[in-house]
Amino acid sequence: MGATELTACLHQYGLQASGPARLLPGGHVGQSAVVPTAQGLLVVKRCNRRFERARVQLAAQTHQHAARAGFAPPLRLTLDGQWTAQVDDATYTVTEYVDHAEQAGPPTALASALAALHNRFESFSPQGHCEDFLQLPDPPAADLERIRRQTHDAASRHAIDWRMKILAEFGLDAQSLAAVPRSWVHGDARPDNLLIAHSPDRRLFIDFDQVSRFPRPYEIVRAFVACIPQLSSHLLGSTFREYLNAYHAVAPIPTTDRAIMVDLYITVQAAETRTFTTPQGEIRDMPAFARARHQQLTWITENCDLLRRVAEEAQP
């Protein structure tokens, strides 16, 4: 995100930078930068160019819905009264930045904040229709088999075979996921996307680009995995228990959700095909983030029995 495009974006909001911008980490879906202005520090978010206008509008609506309850920083309106600004073929959103903010802290902090956000989402009713960013493959292995036939890259074929083996060994390759209940989820709940303000003490989510109708048990486990390194079995079990208890204290987790959450996470991660394809559906090789996800999924499957036991424990 260069100075010229930042200037063009800020102009549509009636703003101008008063110093150099600082890029934020991440950026798999979009790119964000903190920009000093006369009105304080702001975050400029550039949405991925492959995003349709409807998806950008949905992200803005969801962000604003969370902001009204104090779960996200407020959005800035453009001069013509819109939440987002279009500059050439990119879409930008500007939000207030929480000065002197830090990342969310321990997994329990993310758990309680995520539960509060999920409670808030119960009253979310977007204007207009948009395809979900997150998709449940049904059956899970179908797209993997198609991509396996199309790719000539040995590393990709090996990774696809490994994922299909995981699905088969856990009996997840052919089961239908169509009946799993869906609710609004953030889609990318992780420590990088949650800030804690020093004053007042509150937790704010950012980056709602991947908001979707999706089973919440998946997001609960996904957010936990994003919080932690590859812990020993003893620490993994106790940390997961504390995390689930913190979520449950704010938004009780139904027994049915506890029973499926670990298998659902493994199913979606193993069957996810965007690792191997470009937005245009073309086959690509294994970049660094895909290898990291490969290692993460291996670790989770090795510890799945422990995680299942913890998830199914009755609350004290």
mmCIF file of C-alpha atoms in Angstrom:
data_model
loop_
_atom_site.group_PDB
_atom_site.id
_atom_site.type_symbol
_atom_site.label_atom_id
_atom_site.label_comp_id
_atom_site.label_asym_id
_atom_site.label_seq_id
_atom_site.Cartn_x
_atom_site.Cartn_y
_atom_site.Cartn_z
ATOM 1 C CA MET A 1 0.000 0.000 0.000
ATOM 2 C CA GLY A 2 1.840 3.055 -1.253
ATOM 3 C CA ALA A 3 1.663 6.719 -0.297
ATOM 4 C CA THR A 4 -0.204 7.705 -3.448
ATOM 5 C CA GLU A 5 -3.093 5.292 -2.930
ATOM 6 C CA LEU A 6 -3.279 6.134 0.785
ATOM 7 C CA THR A 7 -3.550 9.824 -0.099
ATOM 8 C CA ALA A 8 -6.306 9.098 -2.634
ATOM 9 C CA CYS A 9 -8.206 6.998 -0.099
ATOM 10 C CA LEU A 10 -7.937 9.506 2.747
ATOM 11 C CA HIS A 11 -9.059 12.308 0.414
ATOM 12 C CA GLN A 12 -12.429 10.582 0.022
ATOM 13 C CA TYR A 13 -12.828 10.685 3.807
ATOM 14 C CA GLY A 14 -11.821 14.350 3.983
ATOM 15 C CA LEU A 15 -8.542 13.424 5.677
ATOM 16 C CA GLN A 16 -4.847 13.697 5.005
ATOM 17 C CA ALA A 17 -1.846 11.976 6.543
ATOM 18 C CA SER A 18 0.363 13.925 8.926
ATOM 19 C CA GLY A 19 3.228 11.423 8.909
ATOM 20 C CA PRO A 20 4.425 8.114 7.447
ATOM 21 C CA ALA A 21 2.096 5.088 7.536
ATOM 22 C CA ARG A 22 2.972 1.845 9.317
ATOM 23 C CA LEU A 23 1.872 -1.437 7.734
ATOM 24 C CA LEU A 24 0.239 -3.940 10.074
ATOM 25 C CA PRO A 25 1.213 -7.646 10.029
ATOM 26 C CA GLY A 26 -0.890 -10.230 8.240
ATOM 27 C CA GLY A 27 -2.552 -9.395 4.985
ATOM 28 C CA HIS A 28 -3.542 -12.782 3.550
ATOM 29 C CA VAL A 29 -6.930 -11.358 2.539
ATOM 30 C CA GLY A 30 -6.248 -7.631 2.581
ATOM 31 C CA GLN A 31 -3.693 -5.113 3.798
ATOM 32 C CA SER A 32 -3.888 -2.617 6.648
ATOM 33 C CA ALA A 33 -1.823 0.414 7.620
ATOM 34 C CA VAL A 34 -1.874 2.744 10.616
ATOM 35 C CA VAL A 35 -1.846 6.355 9.412
ATOM 36 C CA PRO A 36 -1.337 9.435 11.616
ATOM 37 C CA THR A 37 -3.727 12.301 10.807
ATOM 38 C CA ALA A 38 -4.789 15.526 12.463
ATOM 39 C CA GLN A 39 -7.793 13.590 13.794
ATOM 40 C CA GLY A 40 -5.558 10.943 15.423
ATOM 41 C CA LEU A 41 -4.327 7.517 14.380
ATOM 42 C CA LEU A 42 -6.520 5.726 11.862
ATOM 43 C CA VAL A 43 -6.405 2.296 10.259
ATOM 44 C CA VAL A 44 -6.755 2.172 6.494
ATOM 45 C CA LYS A 45 -7.808 -1.273 5.311
ATOM 46 C CA ARG A 46 -7.509 -2.200 1.644
ATOM 47 C CA CYS A 47 -9.738 -5.132 0.781
ATOM 48 C CA ASN A 48 -8.488 -7.765 -1.591
ATOM 49 C CA ARG A 49 -9.170 -6.782 -5.188
ATOM 50 C CA ARG A 50 -10.972 -10.048 -5.830
ATOM 51 C CA PHE A 51 -13.654 -9.103 -3.285
ATOM 52 C CA GLU A 52 -17.019 -8.268 -4.767
ATOM 53 C CA ARG A 53 -18.663 -5.024 -3.713
ATOM 54 C CA ALA A 54 -21.312 -6.960 -1.775
ATOM 55 C CA ARG A 55 -18.672 -8.652 0.375
ATOM 56 C CA VAL A 56 -16.960 -5.368 1.193
ATOM 57 C CA GLN A 57 -20.317 -3.878 2.162
ATOM 58 C CA LEU A 58 -21.083 -6.906 4.351
ATOM 59 C CA ALA A 59 -17.723 -6.536 6.122
ATOM 60 C CA ALA A 60 -18.444 -2.854 6.775
ATOM 61 C CA GLN A 61 -21.969 -3.566 8.048
ATOM 62 C CA THR A 62 -20.724 -6.268 10.392
ATOM 63 C CA HIS A 63 -17.890 -4.096 11.667
ATOM 64 C CA GLN A 64 -20.292 -1.233 12.345
ATOM 65 C CA HIS A 65 -22.736 -3.581 14.101
ATOM 66 C CA ALA A 66 -19.928 -4.695 16.411
ATOM 67 C CA ALA A 67 -18.704 -1.113 16.880
ATOM 68 C CA ARG A 68 -22.102 0.065 18.131
ATOM 69 C CA ALA A 69 -21.745 -2.353 21.057
ATOM 70 C CA GLY A 70 -18.125 -1.395 21.716
ATOM 71 C CA PHE A 71 -16.623 -4.571 20.244
ATOM 72 C CA ALA A 72 -14.846 -2.864 17.316
ATOM 73 C CA PRO A 73 -13.334 0.575 16.658
ATOM 74 C CA PRO A 74 -15.780 2.993 14.966
ATOM 75 C CA LEU A 75 -15.832 3.236 11.188
ATOM 76 C CA ARG A 76 -15.262 6.536 9.391
ATOM 77 C CA LEU A 77 -17.758 7.769 6.819
ATOM 78 C CA THR A 78 -16.601 9.015 3.429
ATOM 79 C CA LEU A 79 -17.579 12.514 2.306
ATOM 80 C CA ASP A 80 -20.545 11.070 0.390
ATOM 81 C CA GLY A 81 -21.803 9.160 3.437
ATOM 82 C CA GLN A 82 -20.457 5.665 2.648
ATOM 83 C CA TRP A 83 -18.495 3.361 4.930
ATOM 84 C CA THR A 84 -16.089 2.327 2.181
ATOM 85 C CA ALA A 85 -14.216 4.195 -0.542
ATOM 86 C CA GLN A 86 -13.496 2.960 -4.053
ATOM 87 C CA VAL A 87 -10.158 3.988 -5.575
ATOM 88 C CA ASP A 88 -9.463 2.486 -8.991
ATOM 89 C CA ASP A 89 -10.031 -1.262 -8.544
ATOM 90 C CA ALA A 90 -9.485 -1.421 -4.759
ATOM 91 C CA THR A 91 -11.885 -0.773 -1.868
ATOM 92 C CA TYR A 92 -10.804 0.915 1.358
ATOM 93 C CA THR A 93 -12.271 1.197 4.838
ATOM 94 C CA VAL A 94 -11.040 3.632 7.503
ATOM 95 C CA THR A 95 -11.522 3.006 11.217
ATOM 96 C CA GLU A 96 -10.546 4.784 14.393
ATOM 97 C CA TYR A 97 -7.359 3.365 15.877
ATOM 98 C CA VAL A 98 -7.013 2.601 19.580
ATOM 99 C CA ASP A 99 -3.898 4.476 20.570
ATOM 100 C CA HIS A 100 -1.482 2.640 22.866
ATOM 101 C CA ALA A 101 -3.248 -0.653 22.146
ATOM 102 C CA GLU A 102 -1.706 -4.070 22.519
ATOM 103 C CA GLN A 103 -2.615 -7.547 21.316
ATOM 104 C CA ALA A 104 -5.265 -9.501 23.137
ATOM 105 C CA GLY A 105 -3.096 -11.371 25.630
ATOM 106 C CA PRO A 106 -3.734 -14.952 26.808
ATOM 107 C CA PRO A 107 -6.140 -17.335 25.001
ATOM 108 C CA THR A 108 -8.788 -16.769 27.681
ATOM 109 C CA ALA A 109 -8.942 -13.076 26.725
ATOM 110 C CA LEU A 110 -9.691 -13.967 23.116
ATOM 111 C CA ALA A 111 -12.221 -16.593 24.225
ATOM 112 C CA SER A 112 -14.295 -14.219 26.336
ATOM 113 C CA ALA A 113 -14.127 -11.470 23.689
ATOM 114 C CA LEU A 114 -15.149 -13.895 20.936
ATOM 115 C CA ALA A 115 -18.078 -15.167 23.003
ATOM 116 C CA ALA A 116 -19.264 -11.586 23.568
ATOM 117 C CA LEU A 117 -18.975 -10.858 19.844
ATOM 118 C CA HIS A 118 -20.942 -14.021 19.001
ATOM 119 C CA ASN A 119 -23.668 -12.901 21.401
ATOM 120 C CA ARG A 120 -23.726 -9.547 19.623
ATOM 121 C CA PHE A 121 -24.033 -11.264 16.248
ATOM 122 C CA GLU A 122 -27.377 -12.801 17.311
ATOM 123 C CA SER A 123 -29.009 -9.481 16.446
ATOM 124 C CA PHE A 124 -27.094 -8.891 13.204
ATOM 125 C CA SER A 125 -29.284 -8.598 10.107
ATOM 126 C CA PRO A 126 -27.292 -7.436 7.054
ATOM 127 C CA GLN A 127 -28.726 -5.420 4.200
ATOM 128 C CA GLY A 128 -28.416 -7.300 0.937
ATOM 129 C CA HIS A 129 -27.079 -10.765 0.161
ATOM 130 C CA CYS A 130 -23.486 -11.910 -0.122
ATOM 131 C CA GLU A 131 -21.857 -15.281 -0.632
ATOM 132 C CA ASP A 132 -20.147 -16.642 2.464
ATOM 133 C CA PHE A 133 -16.377 -16.324 2.541
ATOM 134 C CA LEU A 134 -16.076 -19.566 4.522
ATOM 135 C CA GLN A 135 -17.529 -22.641 2.853
ATOM 136 C CA LEU A 136 -18.321 -26.122 4.110
ATOM 137 C CA PRO A 137 -17.264 -28.665 1.458
ATOM 138 C CA ASP A 138 -19.903 -31.369 1.013
ATOM 139 C CA PRO A 139 -18.669 -34.046 0.795
ATOM 140 C CA PRO A 140 -15.392 -32.797 2.314
ATOM 141 C CA ALA A 141 -12.985 -34.565 -0.051
ATOM 142 C CA ALA A 142 -14.734 -33.710 -3.347
ATOM 143 C CA ASP A 143 -12.751 -30.580 -4.243
ATOM 144 C CA LEU A 144 -9.489 -32.159 -3.092
ATOM 145 C CA GLU A 145 -10.000 -35.041 -5.503
ATOM 146 C CA ARG A 146 -10.679 -32.606 -8.368
ATOM 147 C CA ILE A 147 -7.570 -30.538 -7.631
ATOM 148 C CA ARG A 148 -5.501 -33.711 -7.244
ATOM 149 C CA ARG A 149 -6.384 -34.679 -10.817
ATOM 150 C CA GLN A 150 -5.446 -31.245 -12.159
ATOM 151 C CA THR A 151 -2.119 -30.552 -10.484
ATOM 152 C CA HIS A 152 1.283 -31.726 -11.660
ATOM 153 C CA ASP A 153 3.125 -30.238 -8.685
ATOM 154 C CA ALA A 154 4.544 -33.035 -6.514
ATOM 155 C CA ALA A 155 4.422 -31.034 -3.270
ATOM 156 C CA SER A 156 0.774 -30.127 -3.790
ATOM 157 C CA ARG A 157 -0.180 -33.702 -4.682
ATOM 158 C CA HIS A 158 1.586 -34.980 -1.579
ATOM 159 C CA ALA A 159 -0.229 -32.466 0.645
ATOM 160 C CA ILE A 160 -3.602 -33.263 -0.948
ATOM 161 C CA ASP A 161 -3.059 -37.003 -0.498
ATOM 162 C CA TRP A 162 -2.161 -36.390 3.135
ATOM 163 C CA ARG A 163 -5.320 -34.348 3.742
ATOM 164 C CA MET A 164 -7.509 -36.950 2.069
ATOM 165 C CA LYS A 165 -5.890 -39.611 4.259
ATOM 166 C CA ILE A 166 -6.752 -37.609 7.379
ATOM 167 C CA LEU A 167 -10.375 -37.303 6.283
ATOM 168 C CA ALA A 168 -10.589 -41.018 5.536
ATOM 169 C CA GLU A 169 -8.914 -42.150 8.771
ATOM 170 C CA PHE A 170 -11.279 -40.050 10.883
ATOM 171 C CA GLY A 171 -14.321 -41.107 8.869
ATOM 172 C CA LEU A 172 -14.851 -37.525 7.710
ATOM 173 C CA ASP A 173 -14.356 -37.910 3.968
ATOM 174 C CA ALA A 174 -17.935 -38.687 2.973
ATOM 175 C CA GLN A 175 -20.077 -37.375 5.826
ATOM 176 C CA SER A 176 -22.586 -34.669 5.002
ATOM 177 C CA LEU A 177 -22.024 -31.292 6.611
ATOM 178 C CA ALA A 178 -25.126 -29.673 5.181
ATOM 179 C CA ALA A 179 -27.149 -30.088 8.386
ATOM 180 C CA VAL A 180 -24.610 -28.444 10.726
ATOM 181 C CA PRO A 181 -26.271 -25.239 12.082
ATOM 182 C CA ARG A 182 -24.725 -21.950 10.978
ATOM 183 C CA SER A 183 -24.520 -18.573 12.692
ATOM 184 C CA TRP A 184 -22.673 -15.339 12.001
ATOM 185 C CA VAL A 185 -18.954 -15.599 12.779
ATOM 186 C CA HIS A 186 -16.040 -13.182 12.496
ATOM 187 C CA GLY A 187 -14.207 -15.608 10.196
ATOM 188 C CA ASP A 188 -10.671 -14.610 11.189
ATOM 189 C CA ALA A 189 -10.726 -14.380 14.977
ATOM 190 C CA ARG A 190 -7.109 -14.511 16.138
ATOM 191 C CA PRO A 191 -4.803 -12.460 18.392
ATOM 192 C CA ASP A 192 -3.654 -10.183 15.537
ATOM 193 C CA ASN A 193 -7.259 -9.107 15.001
ATOM 194 C CA LEU A 194 -8.077 -8.293 18.630
ATOM 195 C CA LEU A 195 -6.722 -5.264 20.458
ATOM 196 C CA ILE A 196 -6.927 -4.310 24.125
ATOM 197 C CA ALA A 197 -7.055 -0.591 24.817
ATOM 198 C CA HIS A 198 -5.213 0.604 27.902
ATOM 199 C CA SER A 199 -7.938 3.110 28.710
ATOM 200 C CA PRO A 200 -10.711 2.166 28.845
ATOM 201 C CA ASP A 201 -10.014 -1.529 29.306
ATOM 202 C CA ARG A 202 -11.915 -3.067 26.411
ATOM 203 C CA ARG A 203 -11.259 -5.519 23.621
ATOM 204 C CA LEU A 204 -11.851 -4.504 20.028
ATOM 205 C CA PHE A 205 -12.016 -6.736 16.947
ATOM 206 C CA ILE A 206 -10.771 -5.568 13.566
ATOM 207 C CA ASP A 207 -10.705 -7.084 10.052
ATOM 208 C CA PHE A 208 -14.222 -8.370 9.416
ATOM 209 C CA ASP A 209 -13.443 -9.248 5.781
ATOM 210 C CA GLN A 210 -14.130 -12.963 6.224
ATOM 211 C CA VAL A 211 -17.400 -12.663 8.155
ATOM 212 C CA SER A 212 -19.704 -15.528 7.211
ATOM 213 C CA ARG A 213 -22.601 -17.740 8.174
ATOM 214 C CA PHE A 214 -20.688 -20.713 9.533
ATOM 215 C CA PRO A 215 -20.817 -23.186 12.451
ATOM 216 C CA ARG A 216 -19.541 -21.434 15.557
ATOM 217 C CA PRO A 217 -17.923 -24.567 17.050
ATOM 218 C CA TYR A 218 -15.409 -24.351 14.187
ATOM 219 C CA GLU A 219 -14.531 -20.716 14.881
ATOM 220 C CA ILE A 220 -14.151 -21.404 18.610
ATOM 221 C CA VAL A 221 -11.505 -24.077 17.940
ATOM 222 C CA ARG A 222 -9.896 -22.139 15.078
ATOM 223 C CA ALA A 223 -9.396 -19.083 17.299
ATOM 224 C CA PHE A 224 -7.842 -21.269 19.999
ATOM 225 C CA VAL A 225 -5.364 -22.843 17.561
ATOM 226 C CA ALA A 226 -4.405 -19.372 16.328
ATOM 227 C CA CYS A 227 -3.526 -18.375 19.909
ATOM 228 C CA ILE A 228 -1.055 -21.042 20.887
ATOM 229 C CA PRO A 229 2.266 -22.606 19.929
ATOM 230 C CA GLN A 230 2.530 -26.359 19.626
ATOM 231 C CA LEU A 231 2.256 -27.143 23.353
ATOM 232 C CA SER A 232 2.964 -30.392 25.158
ATOM 233 C CA SER A 233 -0.058 -32.619 25.757
ATOM 234 C CA HIS A 234 -0.363 -31.609 29.417
ATOM 235 C CA LEU A 235 -0.265 -27.884 28.692
ATOM 236 C CA LEU A 236 -2.473 -28.242 25.629
ATOM 237 C CA GLY A 237 -5.238 -29.933 27.616
ATOM 238 C CA SER A 238 -5.217 -27.450 30.491
ATOM 239 C CA THR A 239 -4.956 -24.429 28.167
ATOM 240 C CA PHE A 240 -7.838 -25.645 25.992
ATOM 241 C CA ARG A 241 -9.954 -26.281 29.106
ATOM 242 C CA GLU A 242 -9.325 -22.766 30.431
ATOM 243 C CA TYR A 243 -10.060 -21.297 27.002
ATOM 244 C CA LEU A 244 -13.396 -23.133 26.648
ATOM 245 C CA ASN A 245 -14.395 -22.254 30.213
ATOM 246 C CA ALA A 246 -13.722 -18.566 29.510
ATOM 247 C CA TYR A 247 -15.904 -18.709 26.374
ATOM 248 C CA HIS A 248 -18.608 -20.723 28.157
ATOM 249 C CA ALA A 249 -18.815 -18.172 30.990
ATOM 250 C CA VAL A 250 -19.977 -15.545 28.473
ATOM 251 C CA ALA A 251 -21.812 -17.699 25.904
ATOM 252 C CA PRO A 252 -22.652 -21.248 27.088
ATOM 253 C CA ILE A 253 -21.473 -23.939 24.644
ATOM 254 C CA PRO A 254 -24.179 -26.533 23.907
ATOM 255 C CA THR A 255 -23.299 -30.189 24.390
ATOM 256 C CA THR A 256 -23.898 -30.841 20.686
ATOM 257 C CA ASP A 257 -21.350 -28.174 19.769
ATOM 258 C CA ARG A 258 -18.775 -29.629 22.141
ATOM 259 C CA ALA A 259 -19.221 -33.056 20.582
ATOM 260 C CA ILE A 260 -18.464 -31.913 17.035
ATOM 261 C CA MET A 261 -16.097 -28.954 17.414
ATOM 262 C CA VAL A 262 -12.753 -30.761 17.096
ATOM 263 C CA ASP A 263 -13.832 -33.034 14.230
ATOM 264 C CA LEU A 264 -15.435 -30.066 12.488
ATOM 265 C CA TYR A 265 -12.219 -28.073 12.727
ATOM 266 C CA ILE A 266 -10.164 -30.965 11.337
ATOM 267 C CA THR A 267 -12.685 -31.524 8.525
ATOM 268 C CA VAL A 268 -12.704 -27.913 7.359
ATOM 269 C CA GLN A 269 -8.933 -27.485 7.635
ATOM 270 C CA ALA A 270 -8.172 -30.748 5.853
ATOM 271 C CA ALA A 271 -10.747 -30.194 3.095
ATOM 272 C CA GLU A 272 -9.947 -26.509 2.502
ATOM 273 C CA THR A 273 -8.757 -26.059 -1.076
ATOM 274 C CA ARG A 274 -7.735 -22.387 -1.296
ATOM 275 C CA THR A 275 -4.235 -23.410 -0.240
ATOM 276 C CA PHE A 276 -3.809 -25.087 -3.613
ATOM 277 C CA THR A 277 -5.655 -22.692 -5.919
ATOM 278 C CA THR A 278 -5.550 -19.036 -6.866
ATOM 279 C CA PRO A 279 -8.714 -16.887 -6.682
ATOM 280 C CA GLN A 280 -9.141 -17.690 -10.380
ATOM 281 C CA GLY A 281 -9.164 -21.431 -9.655
ATOM 282 C CA GLU A 282 -5.710 -22.068 -11.070
ATOM 283 C CA ILE A 283 -3.395 -24.580 -9.400
ATOM 284 C CA ARG A 284 -0.504 -23.074 -7.437
ATOM 285 C CA ASP A 285 2.420 -24.506 -5.508
ATOM 286 C CA MET A 286 2.823 -24.681 -1.720
ATOM 287 C CA PRO A 287 3.741 -21.240 -0.317
ATOM 288 C CA ALA A 288 5.058 -20.720 3.195
ATOM 289 C CA PHE A 289 1.660 -20.179 4.803
ATOM 290 C CA ALA A 290 0.406 -23.454 3.342
ATOM 291 C CA ARG A 291 3.354 -25.356 4.808
ATOM 292 C CA ALA A 292 2.680 -23.758 8.195
ATOM 293 C CA ARG A 293 -0.952 -24.862 8.034
ATOM 294 C CA HIS A 294 0.196 -28.339 7.069
ATOM 295 C CA GLN A 295 2.323 -28.537 10.225
ATOM 296 C CA GLN A 296 -0.460 -27.099 12.360
ATOM 297 C CA LEU A 297 -3.012 -29.617 11.094
ATOM 298 C CA THR A 298 -0.570 -32.465 11.683
ATOM 299 C CA TRP A 299 -0.137 -31.342 15.279
ATOM 300 C CA ILE A 300 -3.896 -31.044 15.847
ATOM 301 C CA THR A 301 -4.628 -34.510 14.467
ATOM 302 C CA GLU A 302 -1.925 -35.985 16.684
ATOM 303 C CA ASN A 303 -3.662 -34.448 19.715
ATOM 304 C CA CYS A 304 -7.284 -34.772 18.589
ATOM 305 C CA ASP A 305 -8.249 -37.422 21.172
ATOM 306 C CA LEU A 306 -7.079 -35.179 24.009
ATOM 307 C CA LEU A 307 -8.890 -32.163 22.568
ATOM 308 C CA ARG A 308 -12.104 -34.169 22.136
ATOM 309 C CA ARG A 309 -12.021 -35.307 25.757
ATOM 310 C CA VAL A 310 -11.503 -31.763 27.009
ATOM 311 C CA ALA A 311 -14.242 -30.389 24.741
ATOM 312 C CA GLU A 312 -16.795 -32.927 25.923
ATOM 313 C CA GLU A 313 -16.123 -32.423 29.636
ATOM 314 C CA ALA A 314 -19.048 -31.124 31.650
ATOM 315 C CA GLN A 315 -18.704 -27.590 32.941
ATOM 316 C CA PRO A 316 -17.999 -27.286 36.701
#
